[in-house]
mmCIF file of C-alpha atoms and ligand atoms in Angstrom:
data_model
loop_
_atom_site.group_PDB
_atom_site.id
_atom_site.type_symbol
_atom_site.label_atom_id
_atom_site.label_comp_id
_atom_site.label_asym_id
_atom_site.label_seq_id
_atom_site.Cartn_x
_atom_site.Cartn_y
_atom_site.Cartn_z
ATOM 1 C CA UNK I 888 74.080 113.613 32.966
ATOM 2 C CA UNK I 889 71.091 115.282 33.092
ATOM 3 C CA UNK I 890 71.193 119.076 35.012
ATOM 4 C CA UNK I 891 67.665 120.584 35.947
ATOM 5 C CA UNK I 892 67.159 123.703 37.220
ATOM 6 C CA UNK I 893 63.885 125.214 38.521
ATOM 7 C CA UNK I 894 62.076 128.031 38.481
ATOM 8 C CA UNK I 895 62.574 130.033 41.908
ATOM 9 C CA UNK I 896 59.410 131.342 43.544
ATOM 10 C CA UNK I 897 60.690 133.776 46.421
ATOM 11 C CA UNK I 898 62.455 135.835 43.640
ATOM 12 C CA UNK I 899 62.281 136.709 39.531
ATOM 13 C CA UNK I 900 66.128 135.650 39.612
ATOM 14 C CA UNK I 901 66.451 132.810 37.396
ATOM 15 C CA UNK I 902 69.100 129.859 37.748
ATOM 16 C CA UNK I 903 69.892 129.344 34.173
ATOM 17 C CA UNK I 904 70.202 131.655 31.439
ATOM 18 C CA UNK I 905 69.631 131.006 27.704
ATOM 19 C CA UNK I 906 73.288 131.902 26.964
ATOM 20 C CA UNK I 907 75.025 129.338 29.743
ATOM 21 C CA UNK I 908 72.952 126.149 27.954
ATOM 22 C CA UNK I 909 75.142 125.443 24.822
ATOM 23 C CA UNK I 910 78.839 125.980 27.825
ATOM 24 C CA UNK I 911 76.835 123.974 30.040
ATOM 25 C CA UNK I 912 76.036 121.345 27.282
ATOM 26 C CA UNK I 913 80.072 120.744 27.310
ATOM 27 C CA UNK I 914 79.987 119.636 31.008
ATOM 28 C CA UNK I 915 76.660 117.401 31.123
ATOM 29 C CA UNK I 916 75.097 115.648 28.172
ATOM 30 C CA UNK I 917 71.299 117.420 28.653
ATOM 31 C CA UNK I 918 70.062 120.197 30.153
ATOM 32 C CA UNK I 919 66.297 120.465 31.810
ATOM 33 C CA UNK I 920 64.548 123.490 32.438
ATOM 34 C CA UNK I 921 60.895 124.259 33.752
ATOM 35 C CA UNK I 922 58.934 126.547 32.340
ATOM 36 C CA UNK I 923 58.270 130.078 32.465
ATOM 37 C CA UNK I 924 62.094 129.323 34.773
ATOM 38 C CA UNK I 925 63.332 133.249 33.359
ATOM 39 C CA UNK I 926 59.866 134.883 32.630
ATOM 40 C CA UNK I 927 60.854 137.590 35.936
ATOM 41 C CA UNK I 928 63.725 138.276 34.455
ATOM 42 C CA UNK I 929 62.632 138.474 30.884
ATOM 43 C CA UNK I 930 64.077 135.090 29.074
ATOM 44 C CA UNK I 931 61.325 133.503 27.020
ATOM 45 C CA UNK I 932 61.015 130.318 27.026
ATOM 46 C CA UNK I 933 61.635 129.788 23.291
ATOM 47 C CA UNK I 934 65.132 131.375 24.019
ATOM 48 C CA UNK I 935 66.584 129.016 25.519
ATOM 49 C CA UNK I 936 66.963 126.937 23.088
ATOM 50 C CA UNK I 937 68.802 122.983 23.155
ATOM 51 C CA UNK I 938 67.173 122.928 26.768
ATOM 52 C CA UNK I 939 64.320 120.390 27.180
ATOM 53 C CA UNK I 940 61.115 121.972 29.086
ATOM 54 C CA UNK I 941 60.054 119.457 31.604
ATOM 55 C CA UNK I 942 57.891 119.894 34.687
ATOM 56 C CA UNK I 943 58.978 120.337 38.383
ATOM 57 C CA UNK I 944 57.825 116.331 39.396
ATOM 58 C CA UNK I 945 60.187 115.138 36.073
ATOM 59 C CA UNK I 946 63.399 117.681 36.820
ATOM 60 C CA UNK I 947 63.452 116.536 40.520
ATOM 61 C CA UNK I 948 63.079 112.671 39.511
ATOM 62 C CA UNK I 949 64.793 112.036 37.075
ATOM 63 C CA UNK I 950 68.114 114.729 36.690
ATOM 64 C CA UNK I 951 71.532 114.170 38.086
ATOM 65 C CA UNK I 952 71.800 117.464 39.139
ATOM 66 C CA UNK I 953 68.976 119.452 40.953
ATOM 67 C CA UNK I 954 69.607 123.319 40.455
ATOM 68 C CA UNK I 955 67.848 126.085 42.549
ATOM 69 C CA UNK I 956 68.152 129.572 43.686
ATOM 70 C CA UNK I 957 65.884 129.238 47.209
ATOM 71 C CA UNK I 958 65.597 125.932 48.146
ATOM 72 C CA UNK I 959 62.026 124.971 48.414
ATOM 73 C CA UNK I 960 61.929 121.409 47.924
ATOM 74 C CA UNK I 961 59.638 119.271 49.827
ATOM 75 C CA UNK I 962 60.745 116.084 51.854
ATOM 76 C CA UNK I 963 58.601 113.924 49.800
ATOM 77 C CA UNK I 964 60.200 115.672 47.023
ATOM 78 C CA UNK I 965 63.757 115.167 48.803
ATOM 79 C CA UNK I 966 62.841 111.707 48.432
ATOM 80 C CA UNK I 967 61.934 110.982 45.342
ATOM 81 C CA UNK I 968 65.161 112.201 44.118
ATOM 82 C CA UNK I 969 67.167 109.634 42.387
ATOM 83 C CA UNK I 970 69.932 107.775 44.580
ATOM 84 C CA UNK I 971 73.310 109.101 43.644
ATOM 85 C CA UNK I 972 71.434 113.270 42.880
ATOM 86 C CA UNK I 973 72.983 116.216 43.912
ATOM 87 C CA UNK I 974 70.724 119.718 44.838
ATOM 88 C CA UNK I 975 72.767 122.925 44.174
ATOM 89 C CA UNK I 976 70.594 125.715 46.049
ATOM 90 C CA UNK I 977 71.762 128.750 48.609
ATOM 91 C CA UNK I 978 71.051 126.775 51.989
ATOM 92 C CA UNK I 979 72.285 128.618 54.149
ATOM 93 C CA UNK I 980 72.734 126.831 56.318
ATOM 94 C CA UNK I 981 75.222 129.046 58.913
ATOM 95 C CA UNK I 982 71.399 130.927 59.756
ATOM 96 C CA UNK I 983 69.604 127.411 60.480
ATOM 97 C CA UNK I 984 70.585 124.981 62.571
ATOM 98 C CA UNK I 985 68.204 122.405 61.708
ATOM 99 C CA UNK I 986 68.882 122.600 58.187
ATOM 100 C CA UNK I 987 71.908 119.516 57.987
ATOM 101 C CA UNK I 988 70.267 117.760 59.986
ATOM 102 C CA UNK I 989 67.047 117.324 58.188
ATOM 103 C CA UNK I 990 69.006 116.877 54.863
ATOM 104 C CA UNK I 991 71.007 114.071 56.429
ATOM 105 C CA UNK I 992 67.661 111.981 57.409
ATOM 106 C CA UNK I 993 66.279 112.562 53.764
ATOM 107 C CA UNK I 994 70.238 111.290 52.864
ATOM 108 C CA UNK I 995 70.393 114.547 50.221
ATOM 109 C CA UNK I 996 73.366 115.244 48.447
ATOM 110 C CA UNK I 997 73.402 118.864 49.313
ATOM 111 C CA UNK I 998 75.712 121.895 47.670
ATOM 112 C CA UNK I 999 75.035 125.276 49.465
ATOM 113 C CA UNK I 1000 76.191 127.993 46.758
ATOM 114 C CA UNK I 1001 77.083 130.347 50.209
ATOM 115 C CA UNK I 1002 79.838 128.195 51.775
ATOM 116 C CA UNK I 1003 82.178 128.464 48.578
ATOM 117 C CA UNK I 1004 85.169 129.346 50.021
ATOM 118 C CA UNK I 1005 85.789 133.001 49.282
ATOM 119 C CA UNK I 1006 89.262 132.239 47.369
ATOM 120 C CA UNK I 1007 90.457 133.529 44.377
ATOM 121 C CA UNK I 1008 90.494 130.239 43.063
ATOM 122 C CA UNK I 1009 87.058 130.090 43.659
ATOM 123 C CA UNK I 1010 85.873 133.806 42.675
ATOM 124 C CA UNK I 1011 84.158 133.088 39.180
ATOM 125 C CA UNK I 1012 81.905 130.771 41.421
ATOM 126 C CA UNK I 1013 80.603 132.925 44.098
ATOM 127 C CA UNK I 1014 77.373 134.041 44.161
ATOM 128 C CA UNK I 1015 77.715 135.852 47.789
ATOM 129 C CA UNK I 1016 79.601 138.492 45.870
ATOM 130 C CA UNK I 1017 77.082 138.419 42.641
ATOM 131 C CA UNK I 1018 74.446 139.206 44.667
ATOM 132 C CA UNK I 1019 76.397 141.669 47.564
ATOM 133 C CA UNK I 1020 77.599 143.502 44.460
ATOM 134 C CA UNK I 1021 74.094 144.377 43.208
ATOM 135 C CA UNK I 1022 72.775 144.468 46.215
ATOM 136 C CA UNK I 1023 75.142 147.193 47.438
ATOM 137 C CA UNK I 1024 74.738 149.204 43.791
ATOM 138 C CA UNK I 1025 70.857 149.004 44.346
ATOM 139 C CA UNK I 1026 71.115 150.454 48.087
ATOM 140 C CA UNK I 1027 72.368 153.386 46.975
ATOM 141 C CA UNK I 1028 69.789 153.800 44.290
ATOM 142 C CA UNK I 1029 67.212 152.961 46.744
ATOM 143 C CA UNK I 1030 68.523 155.855 49.029
ATOM 144 C CA UNK I 1031 68.283 157.971 46.229
ATOM 145 C CA UNK I 1032 64.414 157.567 45.659
ATOM 146 C CA UNK I 1033 63.670 158.077 49.011
ATOM 147 C CA UNK I 1034 65.946 161.518 49.640
ATOM 148 C CA UNK I 1035 64.954 165.097 49.467
ATOM 149 C CA UNK I 1036 67.947 166.396 47.989
ATOM 150 C CA UNK I 1037 70.472 166.078 44.740
ATOM 151 C CA UNK I 1038 73.314 163.498 45.400
ATOM 152 C CA UNK I 1039 75.799 165.540 43.230
ATOM 153 C CA UNK I 1040 76.962 169.394 43.450
ATOM 154 C CA UNK I 1041 74.671 171.348 41.837
ATOM 155 C CA UNK I 1042 75.676 174.572 40.682
ATOM 156 C CA UNK I 1043 72.638 176.486 39.011
ATOM 157 C CA UNK I 1044 71.452 179.953 37.994
ATOM 158 C CA UNK I 1045 69.603 179.938 40.972
ATOM 159 C CA UNK I 1046 72.291 179.119 42.984
ATOM 160 C CA UNK I 1047 74.555 175.901 44.494
ATOM 161 C CA UNK I 1048 73.690 172.521 46.119
ATOM 162 C CA UNK I 1049 76.093 170.620 48.253
ATOM 163 C CA UNK I 1050 76.918 167.128 47.675
ATOM 164 C CA UNK I 1051 75.317 165.141 49.929
ATOM 165 C CA UNK I 1052 77.127 163.618 52.329
ATOM 166 C CA UNK I 1053 76.774 158.926 52.296
ATOM 167 C CA UNK I 1054 77.844 157.061 55.279
ATOM 168 C CA UNK I 1055 78.624 153.266 53.938
ATOM 169 C CA UNK I 1056 78.918 151.041 56.718
ATOM 170 C CA UNK I 1057 80.720 147.422 56.435
ATOM 171 C CA UNK I 1058 82.866 147.601 53.096
ATOM 172 C CA UNK I 1059 82.826 144.574 52.115
ATOM 173 C CA UNK I 1060 81.214 143.427 48.664
ATOM 174 C CA UNK I 1061 78.674 145.140 48.831
ATOM 175 C CA UNK I 1062 79.431 148.429 50.525
ATOM 176 C CA UNK I 1063 82.465 148.621 48.398
ATOM 177 C CA UNK I 1064 79.777 148.559 45.717
ATOM 178 C CA UNK I 1065 77.679 150.910 47.340
ATOM 179 C CA UNK I 1066 80.566 153.405 47.901
ATOM 180 C CA UNK I 1067 81.739 153.427 44.186
ATOM 181 C CA UNK I 1068 77.400 154.543 43.053
ATOM 182 C CA UNK I 1069 77.635 156.958 45.631
ATOM 183 C CA UNK I 1070 80.462 158.453 44.484
ATOM 184 C CA UNK I 1071 79.788 157.662 40.570
ATOM 185 C CA UNK I 1072 76.275 159.812 41.803
ATOM 186 C CA UNK I 1073 78.472 162.132 43.238
ATOM 187 C CA UNK I 1074 78.231 162.038 46.674
ATOM 188 C CA UNK I 1075 80.342 162.676 49.149
ATOM 189 C CA UNK I 1076 81.996 159.015 50.686
ATOM 190 C CA UNK I 1077 82.690 157.786 53.841
ATOM 191 C CA UNK I 1078 83.143 155.058 54.824
ATOM 192 C CA UNK I 1079 83.720 152.806 58.328
ATOM 193 C CA UNK I 1080 84.886 148.738 58.681
ATOM 194 C CA UNK I 1081 86.436 146.825 61.259
ATOM 195 C CA UNK I 1082 88.780 145.463 58.686
ATOM 196 C CA UNK I 1083 91.441 147.347 58.745
ATOM 197 C CA UNK I 1084 93.095 145.399 55.695
ATOM 198 C CA UNK I 1085 90.200 147.102 53.711
ATOM 199 C CA UNK I 1086 91.125 150.946 54.140
ATOM 200 C CA UNK I 1087 93.356 151.193 50.760
ATOM 201 C CA UNK I 1088 90.262 149.439 48.956
ATOM 202 C CA UNK I 1089 88.052 152.351 50.303
ATOM 203 C CA UNK I 1090 90.435 155.070 49.712
ATOM 204 C CA UNK I 1091 91.043 153.899 46.274
ATOM 205 C CA UNK I 1092 86.955 154.801 45.600
ATOM 206 C CA UNK I 1093 87.699 158.285 46.460
ATOM 207 C CA UNK I 1094 86.049 157.736 49.718
ATOM 208 C CA UNK I 1095 87.464 158.860 53.398
ATOM 209 C CA UNK I 1096 88.323 155.870 55.957
ATOM 210 C CA UNK I 1097 86.432 156.417 59.265
ATOM 211 C CA UNK I 1098 88.998 155.122 61.591
ATOM 212 C CA UNK I 1099 88.516 153.694 65.053
ATOM 213 C CA UNK I 1100 91.643 152.763 66.926
ATOM 214 C CA UNK I 1101 91.806 148.861 68.787
ATOM 215 C CA UNK I 1102 90.293 146.774 66.403
ATOM 216 C CA UNK I 1103 90.357 142.994 67.326
ATOM 217 C CA UNK I 1104 92.557 141.084 64.458
ATOM 218 C CA UNK I 1105 90.824 139.140 62.084
ATOM 219 C CA UNK I 1106 93.487 137.634 60.024
ATOM 220 C CA UNK I 1107 92.717 134.215 61.490
ATOM 221 C CA UNK I 1108 88.498 133.998 60.032
ATOM 222 C CA UNK I 1109 88.903 133.369 57.050
ATOM 223 C CA UNK I 1110 88.473 137.478 55.408
ATOM 224 C CA UNK I 1111 85.367 137.866 57.518
ATOM 225 C CA UNK I 1112 84.566 139.807 60.860
ATOM 226 C CA UNK I 1113 85.546 139.227 64.320
ATOM 227 C CA UNK I 1114 82.926 140.651 67.302
ATOM 228 C CA UNK I 1115 84.543 143.380 69.100
ATOM 229 C CA UNK I 1116 85.569 143.835 72.399
ATOM 230 C CA UNK I 1117 83.114 146.473 74.601
ATOM 231 C CA UNK I 1118 85.550 148.696 74.521
ATOM 232 C CA UNK I 1119 86.080 148.749 70.801
ATOM 233 C CA UNK I 1120 82.027 148.690 70.652
ATOM 234 C CA UNK I 1121 81.601 151.807 72.533
ATOM 235 C CA UNK I 1122 84.066 153.809 70.556
ATOM 236 C CA UNK I 1123 82.852 152.808 67.416
ATOM 237 C CA UNK I 1124 79.301 153.866 68.462
ATOM 238 C CA UNK I 1125 80.478 157.637 69.520
ATOM 239 C CA UNK I 1126 82.044 157.972 66.305
ATOM 240 C CA UNK I 1127 79.545 156.443 63.676
ATOM 241 C CA UNK I 1128 76.641 158.419 65.938
ATOM 242 C CA UNK I 1129 78.087 161.799 64.964
ATOM 243 C CA UNK I 1130 79.126 160.881 61.602
ATOM 244 C CA UNK I 1131 75.353 159.510 61.022
ATOM 245 C CA UNK I 1132 74.834 163.503 62.163
ATOM 246 C CA UNK I 1133 75.755 164.993 59.248
ATOM 247 C CA UNK I 1134 74.937 162.221 56.514
ATOM 248 C CA UNK I 1135 71.858 162.453 54.127
ATOM 249 C CA UNK I 1136 72.287 158.563 53.292
ATOM 250 C CA UNK I 1137 73.933 155.966 55.164
ATOM 251 C CA UNK I 1138 74.355 152.068 53.946
ATOM 252 C CA UNK I 1139 74.934 149.769 56.592
ATOM 253 C CA UNK I 1140 75.986 146.109 55.243
ATOM 254 C CA UNK I 1141 77.672 145.035 58.024
ATOM 255 C CA UNK I 1142 77.073 140.798 58.716
ATOM 256 C CA UNK I 1143 78.672 138.288 61.054
ATOM 257 C CA UNK I 1144 78.307 135.136 59.119
ATOM 258 C CA UNK I 1145 75.827 132.659 61.381
ATOM 259 C CA UNK I 1146 75.105 134.925 64.207
ATOM 260 C CA UNK I 1147 72.405 138.342 64.290
ATOM 261 C CA UNK I 1148 74.118 141.860 62.548
ATOM 262 C CA UNK I 1149 75.216 143.933 65.132
ATOM 263 C CA UNK I 1150 74.119 147.126 66.083
ATOM 264 C CA UNK I 1151 75.874 150.301 64.879
ATOM 265 C CA UNK I 1152 72.986 152.992 64.142
ATOM 266 C CA UNK I 1153 70.841 152.899 68.015
ATOM 267 C CA UNK I 1154 67.570 154.664 67.780
ATOM 268 C CA UNK I 1155 69.168 157.503 70.002
ATOM 269 C CA UNK I 1156 71.539 158.484 66.965
ATOM 270 C CA UNK I 1157 68.481 158.012 64.185
ATOM 271 C CA UNK I 1158 66.591 160.723 66.331
ATOM 272 C CA UNK I 1159 69.187 162.670 66.270
ATOM 273 C CA UNK I 1160 69.893 162.365 62.238
ATOM 274 C CA UNK I 1161 68.633 165.148 60.063
ATOM 275 C CA UNK I 1162 65.261 165.281 58.695
ATOM 276 C CA UNK I 1163 65.149 163.691 54.846
ATOM 277 C CA UNK I 1164 67.652 161.629 55.451
ATOM 278 C CA UNK I 1165 67.397 158.180 54.422
ATOM 279 C CA UNK I 1166 68.958 154.811 56.014
ATOM 280 C CA UNK I 1167 69.305 151.264 53.723
ATOM 281 C CA UNK I 1168 69.859 148.385 56.366
ATOM 282 C CA UNK I 1169 71.325 145.166 54.200
ATOM 283 C CA UNK I 1170 71.721 143.515 57.347
ATOM 284 C CA UNK I 1171 67.591 143.689 57.722
ATOM 285 C CA UNK I 1172 67.192 139.740 57.839
ATOM 286 C CA UNK I 1173 69.220 139.448 60.295
ATOM 287 C CA UNK I 1174 68.172 141.379 62.585
ATOM 288 C CA UNK I 1175 69.661 145.305 61.380
ATOM 289 C CA UNK I 1176 72.270 147.040 62.027
ATOM 290 C CA UNK I 1177 70.303 149.965 62.751
ATOM 291 C CA UNK I 1178 67.075 149.891 65.550
ATOM 292 C CA UNK I 1179 64.097 150.539 64.479
ATOM 293 C CA UNK I 1180 65.162 148.605 61.113
ATOM 294 C CA UNK I 1181 62.285 146.034 60.112
ATOM 295 C CA UNK I 1182 63.373 143.677 56.920
ATOM 296 C CA UNK I 1183 61.067 144.408 53.559
ATOM 297 C CA UNK I 1184 59.979 147.018 55.552
ATOM 298 C CA UNK I 1185 60.131 151.297 55.350
ATOM 299 C CA UNK I 1186 60.158 153.237 58.579
ATOM 300 C CA UNK I 1187 60.065 156.882 59.308
ATOM 301 C CA UNK I 1188 61.000 158.238 62.562
ATOM 302 C CA UNK I 1189 60.649 161.403 62.766
ATOM 303 C CA UNK I 1190 61.631 162.164 58.883
ATOM 304 C CA UNK I 1191 64.562 159.571 58.628
ATOM 305 C CA UNK I 1192 63.436 157.060 56.988
ATOM 306 C CA UNK I 1193 64.853 153.695 57.698
ATOM 307 C CA UNK I 1194 64.828 150.800 54.490
ATOM 308 C CA UNK I 1195 65.485 147.614 55.556
ATOM 309 C CA UNK I 1196 65.570 145.100 52.419
ATOM 310 C CA UNK I 1197 68.236 142.410 52.607
ATOM 311 C CA UNK I 1198 66.793 141.311 48.629
ATOM 312 C CA UNK I 1199 68.418 144.177 47.023
ATOM 313 C CA UNK I 1200 69.506 141.841 43.765
ATOM 314 C CA UNK I 1201 65.920 141.105 43.013
ATOM 315 C CA UNK I 1202 65.833 144.385 42.034
ATOM 316 C CA UNK I 1203 67.832 143.165 38.904
ATOM 317 C CA UNK I 1204 66.836 140.155 37.947
ATOM 318 C CA UNK I 1205 68.599 139.962 34.608
ATOM 319 C CA UNK I 1206 71.957 140.945 35.675
ATOM 320 C CA UNK I 1207 71.833 138.702 38.904
ATOM 321 C CA UNK I 1208 69.861 135.541 36.769
ATOM 322 C CA UNK I 1209 73.192 135.871 34.791
ATOM 323 C CA UNK I 1210 75.986 136.308 37.804
ATOM 324 C CA UNK I 1211 73.807 132.847 39.373
ATOM 325 C CA UNK I 1212 73.615 131.282 36.372
ATOM 326 C CA UNK I 1213 77.568 132.104 35.456
ATOM 327 C CA UNK I 1214 78.533 130.655 38.770
ATOM 328 C CA UNK I 1215 76.373 127.525 38.641
ATOM 329 C CA UNK I 1216 78.484 126.601 35.307
ATOM 330 C CA UNK I 1217 82.099 128.223 36.788
ATOM 331 C CA UNK I 1218 80.742 125.321 39.909
ATOM 332 C CA UNK I 1219 80.213 122.738 37.392
ATOM 333 C CA UNK I 1220 83.270 123.174 35.239
ATOM 334 C CA UNK I 1221 85.226 122.852 38.027
ATOM 335 C CA UNK I 1222 83.241 119.601 39.986
ATOM 336 C CA UNK I 1223 82.401 117.065 36.882
ATOM 337 C CA UNK I 1224 84.881 114.876 35.989
ATOM 338 C CA UNK I 1225 84.140 112.092 33.184
ATOM 339 C CA UNK I 1226 80.424 113.155 33.679
ATOM 340 C CA UNK I 1227 79.906 112.776 37.273
ATOM 341 C CA UNK I 1228 80.744 114.363 40.317
ATOM 342 C CA UNK I 1229 83.313 112.740 43.175
ATOM 343 C CA UNK I 1230 81.113 113.623 45.910
ATOM 344 C CA UNK I 1231 84.291 111.871 48.025
ATOM 345 C CA UNK I 1232 86.723 114.268 46.572
ATOM 346 C CA UNK I 1233 88.917 116.202 48.997
ATOM 347 C CA UNK I 1234 88.589 119.493 46.849
ATOM 348 C CA UNK I 1235 88.609 122.299 48.790
ATOM 349 C CA UNK I 1236 86.211 124.130 46.390
ATOM 350 C CA UNK I 1237 83.840 121.127 46.466
ATOM 351 C CA UNK I 1238 84.582 119.361 50.607
ATOM 352 C CA UNK I 1239 83.554 122.906 51.754
ATOM 353 C CA UNK I 1240 79.979 123.352 49.840
ATOM 354 C CA UNK I 1241 78.918 120.350 50.445
ATOM 355 C CA UNK I 1242 76.901 120.388 53.472
ATOM 356 C CA UNK I 1243 75.280 116.786 53.350
ATOM 357 C CA UNK I 1244 76.210 113.207 51.947
ATOM 358 C CA UNK I 1245 74.116 110.281 51.264
ATOM 359 C CA UNK I 1246 76.505 107.891 52.300
HETATM 360 P P1 NAD O 2098 80.264 140.494 54.949
HETATM 361 O O1 NAD O 2098 78.666 140.337 53.952
HETATM 362 O O2 NAD O 2098 80.142 139.057 55.842
HETATM 363 O O3 NAD O 2098 80.243 141.966 55.810
HETATM 364 C C1 NAD O 2098 80.147 143.253 54.731
HETATM 365 C C2 NAD O 2098 81.249 143.736 55.867
HETATM 366 O O4 NAD O 2098 81.272 143.839 57.121
HETATM 367 C C3 NAD O 2098 82.573 142.703 55.808
HETATM 368 O O5 NAD O 2098 83.482 143.801 55.228
HETATM 369 C C4 NAD O 2098 82.271 143.267 57.545
HETATM 370 O O6 NAD O 2098 84.114 143.593 57.756
HETATM 371 C C5 NAD O 2098 81.985 143.939 58.114
HETATM 372 N N1 NAD O 2098 81.675 144.261 59.672
HETATM 373 C C6 NAD O 2098 81.140 143.555 60.240
HETATM 374 N N2 NAD O 2098 81.094 143.524 61.444
HETATM 375 C C7 NAD O 2098 80.695 145.082 61.477
HETATM 376 C C8 NAD O 2098 81.379 146.436 62.636
HETATM 377 N N3 NAD O 2098 80.749 145.470 63.855
HETATM 378 N N4 NAD O 2098 81.639 147.200 62.417
HETATM 379 C C9 NAD O 2098 81.758 147.584 61.002
HETATM 380 N N5 NAD O 2098 81.932 146.524 59.550
HETATM 381 C C10 NAD O 2098 80.769 144.878 59.699
HETATM 382 O O7 NAD O 2098 81.046 140.351 53.639
HETATM 383 P P2 NAD O 2098 81.747 140.036 52.012
HETATM 384 O O8 NAD O 2098 81.149 141.138 51.732
HETATM 385 O O9 NAD O 2098 80.882 138.616 52.339
HETATM 386 O O10 NAD O 2098 83.241 140.214 52.729
HETATM 387 C C11 NAD O 2098 83.535 138.774 53.864
HETATM 388 C C12 NAD O 2098 84.991 138.640 53.552
HETATM 389 O O11 NAD O 2098 84.886 137.630 51.834
HETATM 390 C C13 NAD O 2098 85.712 139.849 52.891
HETATM 391 O O12 NAD O 2098 86.951 140.010 53.492
HETATM 392 C C14 NAD O 2098 85.881 140.132 51.946
HETATM 393 O O13 NAD O 2098 87.355 140.885 51.257
HETATM 394 C C15 NAD O 2098 86.301 139.100 51.458
HETATM 395 N N6 NAD O 2098 85.792 138.011 49.566
HETATM 396 C C16 NAD O 2098 86.810 137.298 48.882
HETATM 397 C C17 NAD O 2098 86.818 136.818 47.875
HETATM 398 C C18 NAD O 2098 87.491 135.992 46.615
HETATM 399 O O14 NAD O 2098 89.213 136.318 47.216
HETATM 400 N N7 NAD O 2098 87.226 135.234 46.435
HETATM 401 C C19 NAD O 2098 85.558 137.329 47.437
HETATM 402 C C20 NAD O 2098 84.345 138.247 48.083
HETATM 403 C C21 NAD O 2098 84.950 138.967 49.762
#
């Protein structure tokens, strides 16, 4: 069984790190990789000992498993795949309604890393968590770079500086990492999430949980947030507006899978914030949690900077590559049996992450 890794063209992250080749060779017989696959993550071609460098077209037409990060294989290239080949990438089918239809017509066996269930068993394959964790960490560092103040309390001969106040909206994987990072840097942190289950996690990181009464029950939503009632949203908006006005940094991470991100900070709130404060919106690519946020841009509203960036994992390509590559390795260890992937298997991880099959 040959596995081939394609270089990513949207980021510096590599789907394969050198340390994983020997581990992969216990699961498959041959590892192919595109030249300079790890260049952006500071891995040289010669580091990939025991892997064979092949061209993109050789990998697409000859590998049994083709691995990408962001899918960019063209229809013509899909048609050149081996009939039984499996393509693994972050397809995000919940954000593209025509994708499954297109891949089905092309008879592609596609596994989407972002469809792997968020269960304990699948934790080691969870690319969403890997990338969100980096994004959460980076979000605070990005805010820091734009801030005109210290984050921790400083007692100096010239006088004392008060610690900055951080408000984290959405306490999932990214939000919890942002809380931990802001706390390590000495900020006073408050956090809010509609899922009451995260309250204890927020508190255990040393942050205060902002409570809004009357959230809808989300225990049947597979761990994801559910849409809230209008009344709840109004109460939430009023409290967030109040907290935002005192914050030096706000990190927003709230997502609703397959739907536009909830608007948590209105333009009115932004205009009432202190000049010099910074909002980092990780949901910018799905419409943003903050009004006025533009993905991949920094917008200045009366001295308040709104940084829209949903790809902060790209700022740490080396560790992002290690985590993505480990997630792939762990998935393969789970789904390759006797040198093959049984696409008809009712295994929970495989059946949920296969988005299209050739038969
Ligand atoms: P996500 O990226 O889908 O959303 C980020 C956070 O925003 C979530 O905590 C969500 O509740 C919150 N949010 C949504 N709407 C909001 C609103 N209107 N106001 C405030 N907050 C709002 O979340 P994620 O980090 O991908 O995590 C999704 C779920 O998966 C969570 O329950 C998480 O604990 C779970 N998870 C499980 C595992 C595992 O068991 N293997 C691993 C990772 C995550």
